[in-house]
Short mmCIF file of C-alpha atoms and ligand atoms in Angstrom, two decimals:
data_model
loop_
_atom_site.label_atom_id
_atom_site.label_comp_id
_atom_site.label_asym_id
_atom_site.label_seq_id
_atom_site.Cartn_x
_atom_site.Cartn_y
_atom_site.Cartn_z
CA MET A 1 59.40 63.02 343.12
CA LYS A 2 60.44 64.94 340.00
CA LYS A 3 58.19 65.97 336.99
CA ASP A 4 59.73 65.25 333.43
CA PHE A 5 57.29 66.26 330.01
CA ILE A 6 57.68 63.61 327.50
CA ALA A 7 55.11 62.76 326.31
CA VAL A 8 51.94 64.98 326.05
CA SER A 9 49.92 61.58 327.42
CA ASP A 10 51.75 61.82 331.17
CA TYR A 11 49.52 64.38 331.66
CA SER A 12 45.55 64.75 332.52
CA PRO A 13 43.14 66.73 330.81
CA SER A 14 43.14 69.16 332.73
CA GLU A 15 46.95 69.83 333.73
CA LEU A 16 47.14 70.38 330.44
CA GLN A 17 44.66 72.97 330.62
CA THR A 18 46.35 74.45 334.18
CA MET A 19 49.40 74.75 331.80
CA LEU A 20 47.73 76.47 328.94
CA ASP A 21 45.87 79.18 331.42
CA LEU A 22 49.22 80.15 332.15
CA ALA A 23 50.67 79.68 329.22
CA VAL A 24 47.93 83.05 328.14
CA LYS A 25 48.95 84.12 331.28
CA LEU A 26 52.35 85.10 331.04
CA LYS A 27 51.98 85.87 327.08
CA GLN A 28 49.92 88.74 328.63
CA GLU A 29 52.55 89.81 330.93
CA LEU A 30 55.04 89.78 328.99
CA LYS A 31 52.70 91.83 326.29
CA ASP A 32 52.29 94.99 328.95
CA GLY A 33 55.78 95.11 330.23
CA GLY A 34 58.01 91.80 330.98
CA ASN A 35 57.45 88.61 333.26
CA GLN A 36 58.50 88.52 336.85
CA PRO A 37 61.45 86.66 337.47
CA ILE A 38 59.77 83.62 338.21
CA LEU A 39 62.32 81.59 337.42
CA LYS A 40 65.06 83.78 339.18
CA ASN A 41 68.46 81.99 339.36
CA LYS A 42 67.11 78.25 337.71
CA THR A 43 69.16 77.46 334.53
CA MET A 44 68.50 74.83 331.88
CA ALA A 45 70.89 72.26 329.59
CA MET A 46 69.46 72.32 326.16
CA ILE A 47 70.63 68.83 324.79
CA PHE A 48 70.54 68.74 320.79
CA GLN A 49 71.43 65.27 318.62
CA LYS A 50 69.50 67.30 315.53
CA PRO A 51 69.47 70.56 314.56
CA SER A 52 67.00 73.37 315.60
CA LEU A 53 65.80 77.30 315.06
CA ARG A 54 62.52 77.71 317.51
CA THR A 55 63.03 74.67 319.96
CA ARG A 56 66.93 76.23 320.67
CA VAL A 57 65.55 80.34 321.01
CA SER A 58 62.34 80.16 322.34
CA PHE A 59 63.54 77.74 325.51
CA ASP A 60 66.88 80.25 325.56
CA MET A 61 64.70 83.37 325.50
CA ALA A 62 61.83 81.83 328.13
CA MET A 63 64.31 80.61 331.01
CA ARG A 64 65.59 84.35 330.46
CA GLN A 65 62.52 86.21 329.90
CA LEU A 66 61.32 84.49 333.78
CA GLY A 67 65.33 85.61 335.21
CA GLY A 68 67.48 82.25 334.31
CA ASP A 69 70.13 81.14 332.19
CA ALA A 70 69.29 78.42 329.72
CA LEU A 71 72.86 76.89 327.75
CA TYR A 72 73.27 74.90 324.48
CA LEU A 73 75.14 71.94 324.06
CA SER A 74 75.10 71.21 320.36
CA PRO A 75 75.64 67.54 319.36
CA ASN A 76 78.87 67.39 318.55
CA GLU A 77 80.25 68.65 322.25
CA ILE A 78 78.69 65.99 324.55
CA GLY A 79 77.80 63.25 321.81
CA LEU A 80 75.09 62.16 324.26
CA GLY A 81 75.91 57.67 324.43
CA LYS A 82 78.64 58.39 321.87
CA ARG A 83 81.02 60.40 323.98
CA GLU A 84 79.80 59.37 327.30
CA SER A 85 76.80 56.84 327.77
CA ILE A 86 73.27 58.53 328.92
CA ALA A 87 72.88 57.50 332.35
CA ASP A 88 76.58 58.99 333.16
CA VAL A 89 75.51 62.46 331.50
CA ALA A 90 71.73 62.44 333.38
CA ARG A 91 73.78 62.47 336.43
CA VAL A 92 76.60 64.99 335.88
CA VAL A 93 74.23 67.50 334.43
CA SER A 94 71.71 67.13 337.32
CA GLY A 95 74.69 68.35 339.40
CA TYR A 96 75.00 71.58 336.36
CA VAL A 97 71.75 72.89 336.05
CA ASP A 98 67.86 72.74 337.37
CA ILE A 99 66.22 71.65 334.58
CA ILE A 100 66.97 69.50 330.98
CA MET A 101 65.43 70.01 327.54
CA ALA A 102 66.70 66.82 325.08
CA ARG A 103 66.30 67.35 321.58
CA VAL A 104 67.18 63.20 320.47
CA PHE A 105 66.73 60.88 317.57
CA GLU A 106 65.83 57.67 319.45
CA HIS A 107 63.09 58.28 321.88
CA ASP A 108 64.31 55.97 324.25
CA HIS A 109 67.04 58.48 324.82
CA VAL A 110 65.12 60.85 326.10
CA LEU A 111 63.19 58.47 328.90
CA LYS A 112 67.17 56.84 329.56
CA LEU A 113 67.94 60.63 330.23
CA ALA A 114 65.02 61.28 332.47
CA GLN A 115 65.36 57.75 333.93
CA TRP A 116 68.62 58.94 335.30
CA ALA A 117 68.58 62.42 335.75
CA ASP A 118 67.76 63.45 339.36
CA ILE A 119 66.12 66.76 337.84
CA PRO A 120 62.66 67.36 335.10
CA VAL A 121 63.71 66.30 331.97
CA ILE A 122 61.24 68.01 328.90
CA ASN A 123 61.84 66.19 325.35
CA GLY A 124 62.65 68.45 323.08
CA LEU A 125 61.56 66.26 320.21
CA SER A 126 62.05 62.65 319.24
CA ASP A 127 61.78 60.31 316.36
CA TYR A 128 58.34 58.96 317.74
CA ASN A 129 56.53 62.98 319.63
CA HIS A 130 56.83 66.13 319.75
CA PRO A 131 54.85 67.56 322.96
CA CYS A 132 56.38 71.00 323.78
CA GLN A 133 55.37 71.67 320.11
CA ALA A 134 51.82 70.56 320.82
CA MET A 135 51.90 72.55 323.56
CA ALA A 136 52.43 75.66 321.64
CA ASP A 137 49.68 73.89 319.00
CA ALA A 138 46.99 73.32 321.76
CA LEU A 139 47.30 77.51 322.70
CA THR A 140 46.76 78.74 319.07
CA ILE A 141 43.86 76.38 318.21
CA LEU A 142 42.73 78.07 321.67
CA GLU A 143 43.36 81.96 321.07
CA ASN A 144 41.94 81.06 317.41
CA PHE A 145 38.83 79.67 318.21
CA GLY A 146 38.43 79.59 322.59
CA THR A 147 38.10 75.98 322.67
CA LEU A 148 39.64 72.89 321.50
CA LYS A 149 36.31 70.79 322.29
CA ASP A 150 34.68 69.52 318.78
CA ILE A 151 37.63 71.29 316.68
CA ASN A 152 38.09 69.44 313.56
CA VAL A 153 41.85 68.73 313.57
CA THR A 154 42.75 67.38 310.48
CA PHE A 155 46.88 66.18 310.03
CA VAL A 156 47.60 66.33 306.34
CA GLY A 157 50.81 64.21 305.30
CA ASP A 158 53.80 61.62 307.22
CA GLY A 159 52.36 60.15 310.29
CA ASN A 160 55.22 61.38 312.57
CA ASN A 161 56.64 62.54 315.59
CA VAL A 162 54.45 66.34 315.40
CA ALA A 163 51.26 64.12 313.84
CA VAL A 164 51.56 62.43 317.25
CA SER A 165 51.85 64.44 319.76
CA LEU A 166 49.26 66.68 317.69
CA MET A 167 46.83 63.49 318.32
CA PHE A 168 48.17 63.09 322.17
CA ILE A 169 46.64 66.35 322.54
CA CYS A 170 43.59 67.24 320.50
CA THR A 171 41.92 63.27 322.02
CA LYS A 172 42.98 64.61 325.38
CA LEU A 173 40.76 67.91 325.05
CA GLY A 174 38.03 67.26 322.88
CA ALA A 175 39.05 68.50 319.70
CA HIS A 176 38.34 65.59 316.53
CA PHE A 177 41.39 64.34 315.43
CA THR A 178 41.77 63.10 311.23
CA GLN A 179 44.98 61.62 309.27
CA THR A 180 45.59 61.57 306.03
CA GLY A 181 48.47 60.17 303.78
CA PRO A 182 50.20 58.12 301.45
CA GLU A 183 50.18 54.35 302.44
CA GLY A 184 53.45 53.33 304.08
CA TYR A 185 53.11 56.23 306.32
CA ASP A 186 50.08 55.66 308.50
CA MET A 187 50.58 56.68 312.37
CA PRO A 188 52.39 54.25 314.87
CA GLN A 189 49.02 51.89 316.43
CA GLU A 190 50.79 52.04 319.32
CA ALA A 191 49.19 55.84 319.45
CA ILE A 192 46.37 55.05 318.29
CA GLN A 193 45.26 53.22 320.60
CA ILE A 194 46.52 55.45 322.54
CA ALA A 195 44.90 58.19 321.65
CA GLN A 196 41.84 56.04 321.13
CA LYS A 197 41.56 55.88 324.96
CA PHE A 198 41.54 59.88 325.07
CA ALA A 199 39.19 60.31 322.65
CA ASP A 200 36.51 57.86 324.69
CA GLU A 201 37.56 60.33 327.65
CA SER A 202 36.57 63.57 326.05
CA GLY A 203 33.74 62.83 323.71
CA SER A 204 36.48 63.14 320.60
CA THR A 205 36.85 60.48 317.22
CA ILE A 206 39.87 59.85 315.87
CA LYS A 207 40.00 59.14 311.94
CA PHE A 208 42.09 57.68 309.40
CA THR A 209 42.06 58.25 305.27
CA ARG A 210 43.84 58.18 302.00
CA ASP A 211 41.56 60.95 300.74
CA VAL A 212 42.55 64.11 301.61
CA HIS A 213 39.23 65.77 300.12
CA GLU A 214 37.31 63.63 302.11
CA ALA A 215 39.38 64.62 304.96
CA VAL A 216 39.92 68.25 305.19
CA LYS A 217 35.78 68.76 304.53
CA ASN A 218 34.62 70.45 307.38
CA SER A 219 37.60 71.22 309.01
CA HIS A 220 38.82 73.71 311.20
CA VAL A 221 42.64 73.39 311.68
CA ILE A 222 44.77 71.78 309.05
CA TYR A 223 48.39 70.69 310.05
CA THR A 224 50.71 69.65 307.95
CA ASP A 225 54.23 69.26 308.48
CA THR A 226 57.59 68.04 306.25
CA TRP A 227 57.57 64.55 304.91
CA THR A 228 61.12 64.40 305.56
CA SER A 229 61.73 64.59 308.90
CA MET A 230 65.44 64.94 310.19
CA GLY A 231 67.27 61.58 310.50
CA GLN A 232 65.23 60.60 307.36
CA GLU A 233 67.13 62.84 304.76
CA GLU A 234 67.94 59.72 302.73
CA GLU A 235 64.40 58.64 302.26
CA ALA A 236 63.29 62.09 300.69
CA LYS A 237 63.29 60.89 296.88
CA LYS A 238 61.00 57.80 297.56
CA ARG A 239 59.10 60.40 299.78
CA GLU A 240 59.48 62.59 296.82
CA ALA A 241 57.45 61.16 294.96
CA VAL A 242 54.31 59.56 297.47
CA PHE A 243 53.42 62.81 299.03
CA PRO A 244 52.83 65.30 296.17
CA PRO A 245 48.34 64.78 296.56
CA TYR A 246 48.59 65.58 300.16
CA GLN A 247 50.10 68.83 298.96
CA VAL A 248 48.18 71.40 301.38
CA ASN A 249 47.86 74.49 298.74
CA GLU A 250 44.89 77.14 298.37
CA SER A 251 42.35 74.23 296.41
CA LEU A 252 43.12 72.17 299.26
CA VAL A 253 42.06 74.78 301.66
CA ASN A 254 38.88 76.17 300.39
CA GLU A 255 37.53 72.49 301.18
CA ALA A 256 37.89 73.08 304.32
CA ASP A 257 35.57 75.03 307.09
CA LYS A 258 36.21 78.61 305.32
CA ASP A 259 37.43 80.45 308.34
CA ALA A 260 39.45 77.22 308.77
CA ILE A 261 43.27 78.00 309.61
CA VAL A 262 45.97 76.27 308.55
CA MET A 263 49.35 75.65 310.53
CA HIS A 264 52.70 73.95 311.17
CA CYS A 265 55.29 72.97 313.00
CA LEU A 266 58.16 74.42 311.00
CA PRO A 267 60.53 74.42 309.30
CA ALA A 268 58.60 74.01 305.79
CA HIS A 269 59.25 73.12 302.75
CA ARG A 270 57.85 75.31 300.07
CA GLY A 271 56.24 74.40 297.25
CA GLN A 272 56.09 70.50 298.35
CA GLU A 273 53.88 69.81 301.69
CA ILE A 274 52.67 73.67 301.69
CA THR A 275 52.52 76.34 299.20
CA ASP A 276 53.47 79.32 298.82
CA ALA A 277 50.28 81.24 298.69
CA VAL A 278 48.73 79.06 301.45
CA ALA A 279 51.95 79.53 304.27
CA ASP A 280 51.36 83.40 303.36
CA GLY A 281 47.87 83.48 302.65
CA SER A 282 44.93 84.96 305.26
CA HIS A 283 43.74 81.56 306.55
CA SER A 284 47.73 80.79 307.82
CA ARG A 285 48.92 80.93 311.68
CA LEU A 286 52.26 79.25 310.65
CA PHE A 287 54.34 82.25 312.18
CA PRO A 288 51.38 83.26 315.68
CA GLN A 289 51.88 79.63 316.04
CA ALA A 290 56.26 79.38 315.55
CA HIS A 291 56.28 82.54 318.44
CA ASN A 292 53.51 80.12 320.70
CA ARG A 293 56.48 78.24 321.49
CA LEU A 294 57.14 80.53 323.53
CA HIS A 295 54.93 81.31 326.30
CA ALA A 296 53.80 77.40 325.75
CA GLN A 297 57.21 76.36 327.30
CA LYS A 298 57.76 78.92 330.04
CA ALA A 299 54.51 77.52 331.19
CA ILE A 300 55.85 73.81 330.90
CA VAL A 301 59.43 75.05 332.54
CA ALA A 302 57.22 77.10 335.54
CA THR A 303 55.41 74.28 335.63
CA LEU A 304 57.70 71.58 336.03
CA LEU A 305 60.26 73.78 338.85
CA GLY A 306 56.94 74.97 340.99
N1 CP B 401 58.88 73.40 315.13
C1 CP B 401 60.70 73.01 315.44
O1 CP B 401 60.73 72.23 317.43
O2 CP B 401 61.20 73.79 314.90
P1 CP B 401 62.87 73.93 315.33
O3 CP B 401 63.13 72.54 315.01
O4 CP B 401 63.61 75.11 314.69
O5 CP B 401 63.24 73.74 316.44
N1 NVA B 402 58.68 66.05 311.85
C1 NVA B 402 59.80 67.28 311.48
C2 NVA B 402 59.25 68.60 312.73
C3 NVA B 402 60.60 69.38 312.80
C4 NVA B 402 60.59 70.53 314.01
C5 NVA B 402 60.69 66.18 311.87
O1 NVA B 402 61.37 65.56 313.01
O2 NVA B 402 62.13 66.55 311.45
#
């Protein structure tokens, strides 16, 4: 049966660890002079309903560096579910390429693509989650701390798609996960219940608090993301009124562990969820984290097509 990569929660801790090990290996191989063409003649269709820098460029380069190729399909081009039904797009594209990566609004759209495609489908972000980001995040934490086990990861801000995938990967791999944000922007209950099970299995913990200071105390990782995600633009003003106490600034970072790292999936809204001083400061891992998308995604694609 074909394998998809739709959610971190679909994979076991050992499967995730194996993919991360492969990402480490492929990253080293690239540094040592270049990757082996393990995806020779393999092609990817990249379907986008939303804008992207990192996802688009890193998947395209991942395919090329492994000997394959990728085709970018913009929101206007295929009109997923508008010009043509998702089921029809999935079946047509399955005859042209070897793997699909899709960035969608409704999570159900990527599930539908996976249901109808004969080839693997990778979720490149939906309103519910962002599993490829989580793999790059785990790789970044591993590189900094050597493990995820018993690392304290605190997500400061909106309980959004990125927070959900981060919570899944943390609880799968034994990191303690805390989220803090204003009332009305909590993480989905259903995701919390799923993650609680993973936490019980790995021996990690999940915690939620409105108190940002309590949340970051003893944190090894402070993670933040935009207050207003793609598709929520009309709520921006309302959100900008309640999120400022949850800004990741120097004084907040100083309340965490002294060796804490700061992460952000990017794009950053400097002066809102994160200050320039933090984004460009010594605790920041923003750019190595963004670069790790390339290596993590190579491992995902190689695993699905292996
Ligand atoms: N972090 C991330 O997914 O960035 P893009 O929206 O630029 O792809
Ligand atoms: N939460 C953000 C992530 C962007 C990569 C969004 O969905 O817009």
